[in-house]
mmCIF file of C-alpha atoms in Angstrom:
data_model
loop_
_atom_site.group_PDB
_atom_site.id
_atom_site.type_symbol
_atom_site.label_atom_id
_atom_site.label_comp_id
_atom_site.label_asym_id
_atom_site.label_seq_id
_atom_site.Cartn_x
_atom_site.Cartn_y
_atom_site.Cartn_z
ATOM 1 C CA MET J 12 -45.700 93.695 13.609
ATOM 2 C CA PHE J 13 -43.619 96.679 11.517
ATOM 3 C CA TRP J 14 -42.187 96.701 8.130
ATOM 4 C CA ASN J 15 -38.456 96.229 7.388
ATOM 5 C CA ILE J 16 -35.955 95.938 4.998
ATOM 6 C CA ASP J 17 -36.089 92.342 5.629
ATOM 7 C CA ARG J 18 -39.634 91.441 5.657
ATOM 8 C CA ILE J 19 -39.916 94.392 2.007
ATOM 9 C CA MET J 20 -37.480 91.743 0.944
ATOM 10 C CA LYS J 21 -39.446 88.290 1.869
ATOM 11 C CA LEU J 22 -42.334 89.950 -0.218
ATOM 12 C CA ILE J 23 -41.005 91.375 -3.492
ATOM 13 C CA ILE J 24 -39.532 86.987 -3.385
ATOM 14 C CA GLY J 25 -42.522 86.050 -2.479
ATOM 15 C CA ILE J 26 -44.332 87.961 -4.979
ATOM 16 C CA ILE J 27 -41.344 87.073 -7.905
ATOM 17 C CA ILE J 28 -41.341 83.264 -6.997
ATOM 18 C CA ALA J 29 -45.329 83.039 -6.737
ATOM 19 C CA THR J 30 -45.313 85.329 -10.396
ATOM 20 C CA ALA J 31 -43.014 82.639 -12.739
ATOM 21 C CA VAL J 32 -44.772 79.695 -11.107
ATOM 22 C CA ILE J 33 -47.380 80.733 -12.826
ATOM 23 C CA LEU J 34 -46.168 81.896 -16.461
ATOM 24 C CA LEU J 35 -44.008 78.665 -16.049
ATOM 25 C CA ILE J 36 -47.961 76.978 -15.348
ATOM 26 C CA ASN J 37 -49.026 79.168 -18.462
ATOM 27 C CA TYR J 38 -47.047 78.283 -20.556
ATOM 28 C CA LEU J 39 -46.646 74.672 -19.842
ATOM 29 C CA LYS J 40 -50.696 74.399 -20.046
ATOM 30 C CA ASP J 41 -51.273 71.965 -22.680
ATOM 31 C CA ALA J 42 -48.865 68.887 -21.162
ATOM 32 C CA LEU J 43 -49.943 69.946 -17.526
ATOM 33 C CA LEU J 44 -53.833 69.787 -18.590
ATOM 34 C CA PRO J 45 -55.083 65.913 -18.567
ATOM 35 C CA PHE J 46 -52.544 66.341 -15.340
ATOM 36 C CA PHE J 47 -54.477 69.045 -13.133
ATOM 37 C CA ALA J 48 -57.601 67.609 -14.104
ATOM 38 C CA ALA J 49 -57.227 64.045 -13.446
ATOM 39 C CA CYS J 50 -56.393 65.614 -10.058
ATOM 40 C CA PHE J 51 -59.365 67.728 -9.645
ATOM 41 C CA ILE J 52 -61.361 64.528 -11.117
ATOM 42 C CA ALA J 53 -60.241 61.767 -8.501
ATOM 43 C CA TYR J 54 -60.879 64.793 -5.726
ATOM 44 C CA MET J 55 -64.481 64.637 -7.032
ATOM 45 C CA LEU J 56 -63.615 60.859 -6.918
ATOM 46 C CA GLN J 57 -62.480 60.256 -3.560
ATOM 47 C CA PRO J 58 -65.391 59.838 -1.595
ATOM 48 C CA LEU J 59 -66.754 56.976 -3.770
ATOM 49 C CA VAL J 60 -63.352 54.506 -3.376
ATOM 50 C CA GLU J 61 -63.597 55.675 0.173
ATOM 51 C CA LEU J 62 -67.926 53.740 -0.341
ATOM 52 C CA ASN J 63 -66.038 51.498 -2.557
ATOM 53 C CA ARG J 64 -63.628 50.671 0.231
ATOM 54 C CA LYS J 65 -66.296 49.728 2.854
ATOM 55 C CA TRP J 66 -68.211 47.854 0.468
ATOM 56 C CA THR J 67 -65.664 45.302 -0.195
ATOM 57 C CA HIS J 68 -63.838 45.194 2.753
ATOM 58 C CA GLU J 69 -61.076 46.388 1.350
ATOM 59 C CA LYS J 70 -57.392 47.103 3.561
ATOM 60 C CA GLY J 71 -55.929 48.807 1.004
ATOM 61 C CA ARG J 72 -56.603 51.136 -2.549
ATOM 62 C CA THR J 73 -56.017 49.602 -4.804
ATOM 63 C CA PHE J 74 -58.837 47.600 -5.942
ATOM 64 C CA SER J 75 -61.031 50.966 -5.129
ATOM 65 C CA SER J 76 -59.544 52.620 -7.635
ATOM 66 C CA LEU J 77 -59.502 50.895 -10.045
ATOM 67 C CA LEU J 78 -63.239 50.029 -9.463
ATOM 68 C CA THR J 79 -64.365 53.586 -9.036
ATOM 69 C CA PRO J 80 -63.625 55.295 -12.943
ATOM 70 C CA LEU J 81 -64.775 51.472 -14.101
ATOM 71 C CA GLU J 82 -68.121 52.081 -12.703
ATOM 72 C CA VAL J 83 -68.444 56.141 -13.385
ATOM 73 C CA ILE J 84 -67.414 54.614 -17.336
ATOM 74 C CA VAL J 85 -69.886 52.046 -16.847
ATOM 75 C CA ILE J 86 -72.623 54.412 -15.489
ATOM 76 C CA ILE J 87 -71.990 57.550 -18.334
ATOM 77 C CA GLY J 88 -71.897 54.583 -21.017
ATOM 78 C CA GLY J 89 -75.385 53.263 -19.686
ATOM 79 C CA ILE J 90 -76.645 57.297 -20.025
ATOM 80 C CA ILE J 91 -75.297 57.864 -23.233
ATOM 81 C CA TYR J 92 -76.097 54.207 -24.786
ATOM 82 C CA ILE J 93 -80.194 54.811 -23.809
ATOM 83 C CA PHE J 94 -80.996 58.353 -24.311
ATOM 84 C CA LEU J 95 -78.195 58.710 -27.151
ATOM 85 C CA PRO J 96 -80.785 57.287 -30.271
ATOM 86 C CA SER J 97 -83.325 59.528 -29.151
ATOM 87 C CA VAL J 98 -81.104 62.514 -29.236
ATOM 88 C CA ILE J 99 -80.263 61.495 -32.845
ATOM 89 C CA ASN J 100 -83.572 61.457 -34.254
ATOM 90 C CA GLU J 101 -84.543 64.747 -32.859
ATOM 91 C CA LEU J 102 -81.174 65.934 -34.150
ATOM 92 C CA GLU J 103 -82.430 64.802 -37.439
ATOM 93 C CA MET J 104 -86.464 65.680 -36.654
ATOM 94 C CA LEU J 105 -85.040 69.531 -36.493
ATOM 95 C CA GLY J 106 -82.689 69.002 -39.334
ATOM 96 C CA ASN J 107 -85.774 67.409 -41.853
ATOM 97 C CA ILE J 108 -87.259 71.124 -40.664
ATOM 98 C CA LEU J 109 -85.015 73.145 -41.473
ATOM 99 C CA HIS J 110 -83.958 71.470 -44.767
ATOM 100 C CA ASP J 111 -87.667 71.488 -46.137
ATOM 101 C CA VAL J 112 -87.985 75.439 -44.985
ATOM 102 C CA GLU J 113 -84.942 75.624 -46.937
ATOM 103 C CA THR J 114 -86.316 73.389 -50.064
ATOM 104 C CA GLY J 115 -89.540 75.356 -49.918
ATOM 105 C CA LYS J 116 -91.548 72.676 -49.023
ATOM 106 C CA LYS J 117 -92.697 74.768 -45.974
ATOM 107 C CA PRO J 118 -93.830 78.752 -45.554
ATOM 108 C CA LEU J 119 -91.064 80.810 -44.036
ATOM 109 C CA SER J 120 -91.791 84.527 -42.591
ATOM 110 C CA PRO J 121 -89.681 86.653 -43.222
ATOM 111 C CA GLU J 122 -88.968 87.150 -39.267
ATOM 112 C CA PHE J 123 -87.203 84.195 -38.907
ATOM 113 C CA SER J 124 -84.866 84.205 -42.818
ATOM 114 C CA THR J 125 -81.887 86.138 -40.619
ATOM 115 C CA PHE J 126 -82.313 83.402 -37.628
ATOM 116 C CA LEU J 127 -82.378 80.610 -40.400
ATOM 117 C CA HIS J 128 -79.564 82.040 -42.328
ATOM 118 C CA THR J 129 -77.838 81.924 -39.037
ATOM 119 C CA LEU J 130 -78.683 78.878 -37.662
ATOM 120 C CA GLN J 131 -77.160 77.235 -40.780
ATOM 121 C CA GLN J 132 -74.232 78.894 -40.736
ATOM 122 C CA TYR J 133 -73.089 78.123 -36.824
ATOM 123 C CA CYS J 134 -75.757 75.450 -35.945
ATOM 124 C CA ASN J 135 -76.182 72.832 -37.999
ATOM 125 C CA PRO J 136 -78.551 69.769 -36.217
ATOM 126 C CA MET J 137 -77.757 67.912 -39.429
ATOM 127 C CA GLU J 138 -73.862 68.048 -38.982
ATOM 128 C CA LEU J 139 -74.491 67.560 -34.314
ATOM 129 C CA LYS J 140 -76.609 64.670 -35.469
ATOM 130 C CA GLU J 141 -73.109 63.329 -37.812
ATOM 131 C CA THR J 142 -71.310 63.613 -35.024
ATOM 132 C CA LEU J 143 -72.901 62.660 -32.305
ATOM 133 C CA ALA J 144 -73.624 59.692 -34.977
ATOM 134 C CA GLN J 145 -70.178 58.394 -34.545
ATOM 135 C CA PHE J 146 -70.192 57.846 -31.374
ATOM 136 C CA HIS J 147 -72.989 55.071 -31.195
ATOM 137 C CA ILE J 148 -72.135 51.796 -30.121
ATOM 138 C CA ASN J 149 -73.634 49.896 -33.696
ATOM 139 C CA THR J 150 -71.235 52.631 -35.340
ATOM 140 C CA ILE J 151 -68.114 52.335 -32.759
ATOM 141 C CA LEU J 152 -67.623 48.798 -33.283
ATOM 142 C CA THR J 153 -68.498 48.317 -37.042
ATOM 143 C CA LYS J 154 -66.096 51.452 -38.095
ATOM 144 C CA GLY J 155 -63.564 51.876 -34.998
ATOM 145 C CA THR J 156 -60.703 50.653 -36.829
ATOM 146 C CA THR J 157 -61.673 53.406 -40.050
ATOM 147 C CA LEU J 158 -62.041 56.301 -37.658
ATOM 148 C CA LEU J 159 -59.269 55.677 -36.186
ATOM 149 C CA GLY J 160 -57.327 55.179 -39.210
ATOM 150 C CA GLU J 161 -58.691 58.185 -40.607
ATOM 151 C CA SER J 162 -57.442 60.907 -38.578
ATOM 152 C CA LEU J 163 -54.416 61.544 -36.621
ATOM 153 C CA SER J 164 -56.182 63.947 -34.351
ATOM 154 C CA ILE J 165 -58.310 61.689 -32.784
ATOM 155 C CA ILE J 166 -55.509 58.937 -32.004
ATOM 156 C CA ILE J 167 -53.778 62.304 -30.465
ATOM 157 C CA GLN J 168 -57.144 62.604 -28.277
ATOM 158 C CA PHE J 169 -57.484 58.778 -27.578
ATOM 159 C CA LEU J 170 -53.705 59.376 -25.563
ATOM 160 C CA GLY J 171 -55.136 62.106 -23.850
ATOM 161 C CA TRP J 172 -58.338 60.584 -22.152
ATOM 162 C CA THR J 173 -55.706 57.633 -21.959
ATOM 163 C CA MET J 174 -52.905 59.535 -20.168
ATOM 164 C CA THR J 175 -55.854 61.340 -17.638
ATOM 165 C CA LEU J 176 -57.558 58.070 -17.165
ATOM 166 C CA ILE J 177 -53.654 56.555 -15.889
ATOM 167 C CA TYR J 178 -53.515 59.658 -14.470
ATOM 168 C CA ILE J 179 -56.913 59.834 -12.145
ATOM 169 C CA ILE J 180 -56.127 55.635 -10.991
ATOM 170 C CA PHE J 181 -52.476 56.804 -9.983
ATOM 171 C CA ILE J 182 -53.415 59.661 -7.980
ATOM 172 C CA LEU J 183 -56.371 57.562 -6.915
ATOM 173 C CA ILE J 184 -54.606 54.728 -5.802
ATOM 174 C CA ASP J 185 -51.429 57.061 -4.054
ATOM 175 C CA TYR J 186 -54.220 59.587 -2.468
ATOM 176 C CA PRO J 187 -52.950 60.003 1.651
ATOM 177 C CA GLN J 188 -49.792 59.715 -0.012
ATOM 178 C CA ILE J 189 -49.755 62.535 -2.148
ATOM 179 C CA SER J 190 -51.807 65.069 1.126
ATOM 180 C CA ARG J 191 -48.959 63.322 3.156
ATOM 181 C CA GLY J 192 -47.005 64.402 0.748
ATOM 182 C CA PHE J 193 -47.436 68.172 0.453
ATOM 183 C CA LYS J 194 -47.162 69.247 3.790
ATOM 184 C CA LEU J 195 -43.371 67.953 3.665
ATOM 185 C CA ILE J 196 -42.915 70.507 1.128
ATOM 186 C CA VAL J 197 -43.702 73.220 3.129
ATOM 187 C CA PRO J 198 -40.705 74.030 5.536
ATOM 188 C CA GLN J 199 -41.101 72.888 8.999
ATOM 189 C CA LYS J 200 -40.981 77.026 10.324
ATOM 190 C CA TYR J 201 -43.955 77.402 8.305
ATOM 191 C CA ARG J 202 -45.698 73.308 8.822
ATOM 192 C CA ASP J 203 -47.965 74.261 11.182
ATOM 193 C CA GLY J 204 -49.784 77.382 9.658
ATOM 194 C CA ALA J 205 -50.011 76.371 6.221
ATOM 195 C CA VAL J 206 -51.388 72.607 7.322
ATOM 196 C CA SER J 207 -54.051 74.889 9.431
ATOM 197 C CA VAL J 208 -54.427 76.623 5.899
ATOM 198 C CA VAL J 209 -55.131 73.681 4.134
ATOM 199 C CA HIS J 210 -56.871 71.632 6.357
ATOM 200 C CA ASP J 211 -60.316 74.997 6.130
ATOM 201 C CA VAL J 212 -59.454 74.831 2.037
ATOM 202 C CA GLN J 213 -60.320 71.361 2.250
ATOM 203 C CA GLN J 214 -63.637 71.772 4.548
ATOM 204 C CA SER J 215 -64.544 74.229 2.200
ATOM 205 C CA MET J 216 -64.335 72.454 -1.087
ATOM 206 C CA ASN J 217 -65.832 69.329 0.221
ATOM 207 C CA HIS J 218 -68.368 71.761 1.579
ATOM 208 C CA TYR J 219 -69.466 73.093 -1.341
ATOM 209 C CA PHE J 220 -68.408 70.954 -3.920
ATOM 210 C CA HIS J 221 -70.730 67.715 -2.350
ATOM 211 C CA GLY J 222 -72.947 70.164 -1.251
ATOM 212 C CA GLN J 223 -73.523 72.246 -5.192
ATOM 213 C CA GLY J 224 -72.283 68.879 -6.646
ATOM 214 C CA PHE J 225 -75.371 67.133 -5.258
ATOM 215 C CA VAL J 226 -78.079 70.656 -5.569
ATOM 216 C CA ALA J 227 -77.178 70.204 -9.964
ATOM 217 C CA LEU J 228 -77.715 66.762 -9.244
ATOM 218 C CA CYS J 229 -81.181 67.928 -8.304
ATOM 219 C CA ALA J 230 -81.497 70.676 -11.111
ATOM 220 C CA MET J 231 -80.457 67.889 -13.820
ATOM 221 C CA LEU J 232 -83.818 65.788 -12.272
ATOM 222 C CA GLY J 233 -85.721 68.661 -12.591
ATOM 223 C CA TYR J 234 -85.138 70.127 -15.348
ATOM 224 C CA CYS J 235 -85.012 66.516 -17.129
ATOM 225 C CA VAL J 236 -88.386 66.041 -15.832
ATOM 226 C CA GLY J 237 -89.871 69.332 -17.055
ATOM 227 C CA PHE J 238 -88.340 69.306 -20.371
ATOM 228 C CA SER J 239 -89.751 66.300 -20.918
ATOM 229 C CA ILE J 240 -93.422 66.995 -19.549
ATOM 230 C CA ILE J 241 -93.918 69.721 -22.154
ATOM 231 C CA GLY J 242 -92.370 67.923 -24.724
ATOM 232 C CA LEU J 243 -89.189 69.752 -25.890
ATOM 233 C CA PRO J 244 -86.884 68.609 -28.185
ATOM 234 C CA LEU J 245 -83.607 67.183 -26.366
ATOM 235 C CA ALA J 246 -84.771 67.093 -23.112
ATOM 236 C CA ILE J 247 -82.745 65.243 -21.553
ATOM 237 C CA PRO J 248 -79.410 66.940 -22.694
ATOM 238 C CA MET J 249 -80.284 70.207 -22.330
ATOM 239 C CA GLY J 250 -81.628 68.985 -18.811
ATOM 240 C CA ILE J 251 -78.364 67.643 -18.146
ATOM 241 C CA LEU J 252 -76.620 70.278 -19.548
ATOM 242 C CA VAL J 253 -78.339 72.945 -17.486
ATOM 243 C CA GLY J 254 -77.879 70.838 -13.909
ATOM 244 C CA VAL J 255 -73.607 69.952 -14.901
ATOM 245 C CA LEU J 256 -73.911 74.322 -15.412
ATOM 246 C CA TYR J 257 -75.296 74.618 -12.168
ATOM 247 C CA MET J 258 -71.849 74.256 -10.472
ATOM 248 C CA ILE J 259 -71.181 77.336 -11.296
ATOM 249 C CA PRO J 260 -73.656 79.460 -10.248
ATOM 250 C CA TYR J 261 -75.310 81.952 -12.691
ATOM 251 C CA PHE J 262 -74.186 79.717 -15.994
ATOM 252 C CA GLN J 263 -77.147 77.414 -15.813
ATOM 253 C CA TYR J 264 -79.231 79.887 -17.533
ATOM 254 C CA ILE J 265 -77.249 80.402 -20.341
ATOM 255 C CA THR J 266 -79.359 77.657 -21.386
ATOM 256 C CA ILE J 267 -82.440 80.013 -21.862
ATOM 257 C CA ILE J 268 -80.766 80.779 -25.408
ATOM 258 C CA ALA J 269 -79.818 77.206 -26.811
ATOM 259 C CA ILE J 270 -83.853 76.043 -25.454
ATOM 260 C CA ALA J 271 -84.663 79.429 -27.533
ATOM 261 C CA VAL J 272 -82.819 77.773 -30.725
ATOM 262 C CA ILE J 273 -84.373 74.134 -30.432
ATOM 263 C CA CYS J 274 -88.040 75.980 -29.606
ATOM 264 C CA ALA J 275 -87.806 78.682 -33.076
ATOM 265 C CA ILE J 276 -86.364 75.781 -34.607
ATOM 266 C CA TYR J 277 -89.582 73.628 -33.808
ATOM 267 C CA SER J 278 -91.754 75.984 -34.195
ATOM 268 C CA LEU J 279 -90.664 76.058 -37.881
ATOM 269 C CA GLY J 280 -92.359 72.650 -38.237
ATOM 270 C CA GLY J 281 -95.799 74.357 -37.594
ATOM 271 C CA THR J 282 -96.754 71.320 -34.886
ATOM 272 C CA GLU J 283 -96.418 73.782 -31.843
ATOM 273 C CA THR J 284 -95.982 77.822 -31.827
ATOM 274 C CA PHE J 285 -92.424 79.234 -30.757
ATOM 275 C CA LEU J 286 -93.898 81.242 -27.679
ATOM 276 C CA VAL J 287 -96.546 78.556 -26.249
ATOM 277 C CA LEU J 288 -93.602 76.422 -26.039
ATOM 278 C CA PHE J 289 -90.678 79.066 -25.038
ATOM 279 C CA GLY J 290 -93.061 79.679 -22.693
ATOM 280 C CA LYS J 291 -93.119 76.533 -21.448
ATOM 281 C CA SER J 292 -90.010 75.632 -20.967
ATOM 282 C CA LEU J 293 -89.898 79.035 -19.408
ATOM 283 C CA LEU J 294 -92.341 77.758 -17.261
ATOM 284 C CA ILE J 295 -89.749 75.260 -16.288
ATOM 285 C CA TYR J 296 -87.431 77.228 -15.006
ATOM 286 C CA VAL J 297 -89.713 79.168 -12.654
ATOM 287 C CA ILE J 298 -90.317 76.273 -10.988
ATOM 288 C CA VAL J 299 -87.687 74.709 -10.359
ATOM 289 C CA GLN J 300 -85.475 77.125 -10.335
ATOM 290 C CA PRO J 301 -86.866 78.576 -6.539
ATOM 291 C CA ILE J 302 -86.776 74.918 -5.059
ATOM 292 C CA CYS J 303 -83.103 74.359 -5.966
ATOM 293 C CA ASP J 304 -82.529 78.395 -4.983
ATOM 294 C CA TYR J 305 -85.206 78.743 -1.608
ATOM 295 C CA ILE J 306 -85.151 74.870 -0.859
ATOM 296 C CA ILE J 307 -82.661 72.660 -1.335
ATOM 297 C CA THR J 308 -79.289 75.026 -1.730
ATOM 298 C CA PRO J 309 -80.454 76.863 2.099
ATOM 299 C CA HIS J 310 -80.341 73.480 2.959
ATOM 300 C CA ILE J 311 -77.804 71.939 1.763
ATOM 301 C CA MET J 312 -75.439 74.397 1.889
ATOM 302 C CA GLY J 313 -76.601 76.399 5.005
ATOM 303 C CA LYS J 314 -75.011 79.985 4.802
ATOM 304 C CA VAL J 315 -71.029 79.300 4.498
ATOM 305 C CA MET J 316 -71.054 80.362 0.833
ATOM 306 C CA GLY J 317 -72.900 83.831 1.698
ATOM 307 C CA LEU J 318 -71.956 86.419 -1.157
ATOM 308 C CA ASN J 319 -73.542 89.055 -2.714
ATOM 309 C CA PRO J 320 -74.250 89.094 -6.447
ATOM 310 C CA ALA J 321 -71.983 91.158 -7.414
ATOM 311 C CA MET J 322 -69.164 89.473 -4.715
ATOM 312 C CA ILE J 323 -70.253 86.048 -6.866
ATOM 313 C CA LEU J 324 -69.910 87.520 -10.382
ATOM 314 C CA LEU J 325 -66.053 89.002 -9.920
ATOM 315 C CA SER J 326 -64.958 85.694 -8.177
ATOM 316 C CA LEU J 327 -65.883 83.944 -11.732
ATOM 317 C CA SER J 328 -65.015 86.707 -13.809
ATOM 318 C CA VAL J 329 -61.492 86.446 -11.962
ATOM 319 C CA TRP J 330 -61.010 83.383 -10.786
ATOM 320 C CA GLY J 331 -61.896 82.635 -14.531
ATOM 321 C CA SER J 332 -59.660 84.663 -16.157
ATOM 322 C CA LEU J 333 -56.940 83.332 -13.793
ATOM 323 C CA MET J 334 -57.813 79.620 -14.444
ATOM 324 C CA GLY J 335 -59.997 78.820 -16.845
ATOM 325 C CA ILE J 336 -63.211 76.926 -16.243
ATOM 326 C CA ILE J 337 -61.362 74.702 -12.999
ATOM 327 C CA GLY J 338 -61.100 78.723 -11.546
ATOM 328 C CA MET J 339 -64.713 79.149 -12.427
ATOM 329 C CA ILE J 340 -65.780 76.491 -10.660
ATOM 330 C CA ILE J 341 -64.064 76.227 -7.587
ATOM 331 C CA ALA J 342 -64.351 80.952 -7.642
ATOM 332 C CA LEU J 343 -66.559 80.724 -4.625
ATOM 333 C CA PRO J 344 -64.735 77.810 -2.570
ATOM 334 C CA ALA J 345 -61.573 79.841 -2.506
ATOM 335 C CA THR J 346 -63.233 83.612 -2.507
ATOM 336 C CA SER J 347 -65.568 82.497 0.658
ATOM 337 C CA LEU J 348 -61.597 81.213 2.457
ATOM 338 C CA ILE J 349 -59.936 84.363 1.352
ATOM 339 C CA MET J 350 -62.777 86.992 2.711
ATOM 340 C CA SER J 351 -63.639 84.523 5.771
ATOM 341 C CA TYR J 352 -59.245 84.594 6.880
ATOM 342 C CA TYR J 353 -59.377 88.689 5.479
ATOM 343 C CA GLU J 354 -61.690 89.472 8.061
ATOM 344 C CA LYS J 355 -60.079 87.103 10.526
ATOM 345 C CA TYR J 356 -56.883 87.858 10.395
ATOM 346 C CA ILE J 357 -56.234 91.181 8.937
ATOM 347 C CA SER J 358 -60.553 93.227 9.283
ATOM 348 C CA ASN J 359 -60.222 92.194 13.073
ATOM 349 C CA PRO J 360 -57.490 90.421 13.908
ATOM 350 C CA ARG J 361 -58.102 91.174 17.527
ATOM 351 C CA LYS J 362 -60.953 88.641 17.936
ATOM 352 C CA SER J 363 -58.825 85.859 16.177
ATOM 353 C CA ILE J 364 -56.237 86.215 19.040
ATOM 354 C CA SER J 365 -58.603 86.111 21.770
#
């Protein structure tokens, strides 16, 4: 293989086209965000659609595609309905502790003065409690029309979520046709190679998301149970947050900051000291994290994502800068695939040919 004018021109034209596409997507990102979010969610829901098709013995996909988002909405709504009242009560308790300290009912040590001022300015539990209370089912039923009438932005957000849901349903219904349609976009001359790459990408993505999703679910359950056992306020929301962030490696440790804030506020009430409660919270990390990292993850994920920590952090930074939160989610499978192709076709091309 050698470089000539024709190859160089094709490379330059390809770079120009790719740059133009990236700039166009960046310019239209606000309009395209619901569609891209719907594509990602539909991709994640695809296995559930297939499972519903088996259960319902449906030959087509319409009913299962309508049933799947409904099931997810019911599950999420049920979780919110069950745990939201306790979350609101715990936020109210933390807010009352801060109020008592502010009004002088409870003594405040000097080292907590700066912390309390910062917390009240940027993260007031009472404001969070009032915000979450708006989503309680009774409030929505009794004041829903008033809330919609108060702010046009709420209506716009509702329409945005509705549009995303419509996108998800139509993408799920036509998922096989859409997958085949992407193949037809590629010229016939390059179709076989492109289809091979797309197949490898799909296999890598499926292995990562399905495996990492199961690991994240195990982590979520472990942290919810652990935080509840030690009596940490907001145990369930924090456990869910840790599980969600587990989809992006190392991001689950960000929650330690929030845990420290919760422990500090709770300790102001005098029920338990900060060091004891925070120490027990860290103990949950010490117990659950190794179980997920060294027992569950190797068993589920294998060694497909065998990237060292430095490469993981670099890939998260690069893909996150390019595509935001979705880029950070796909960073590991995409980077692993790129490195695999580099090793196969560039670093050691003779091995791939043989």
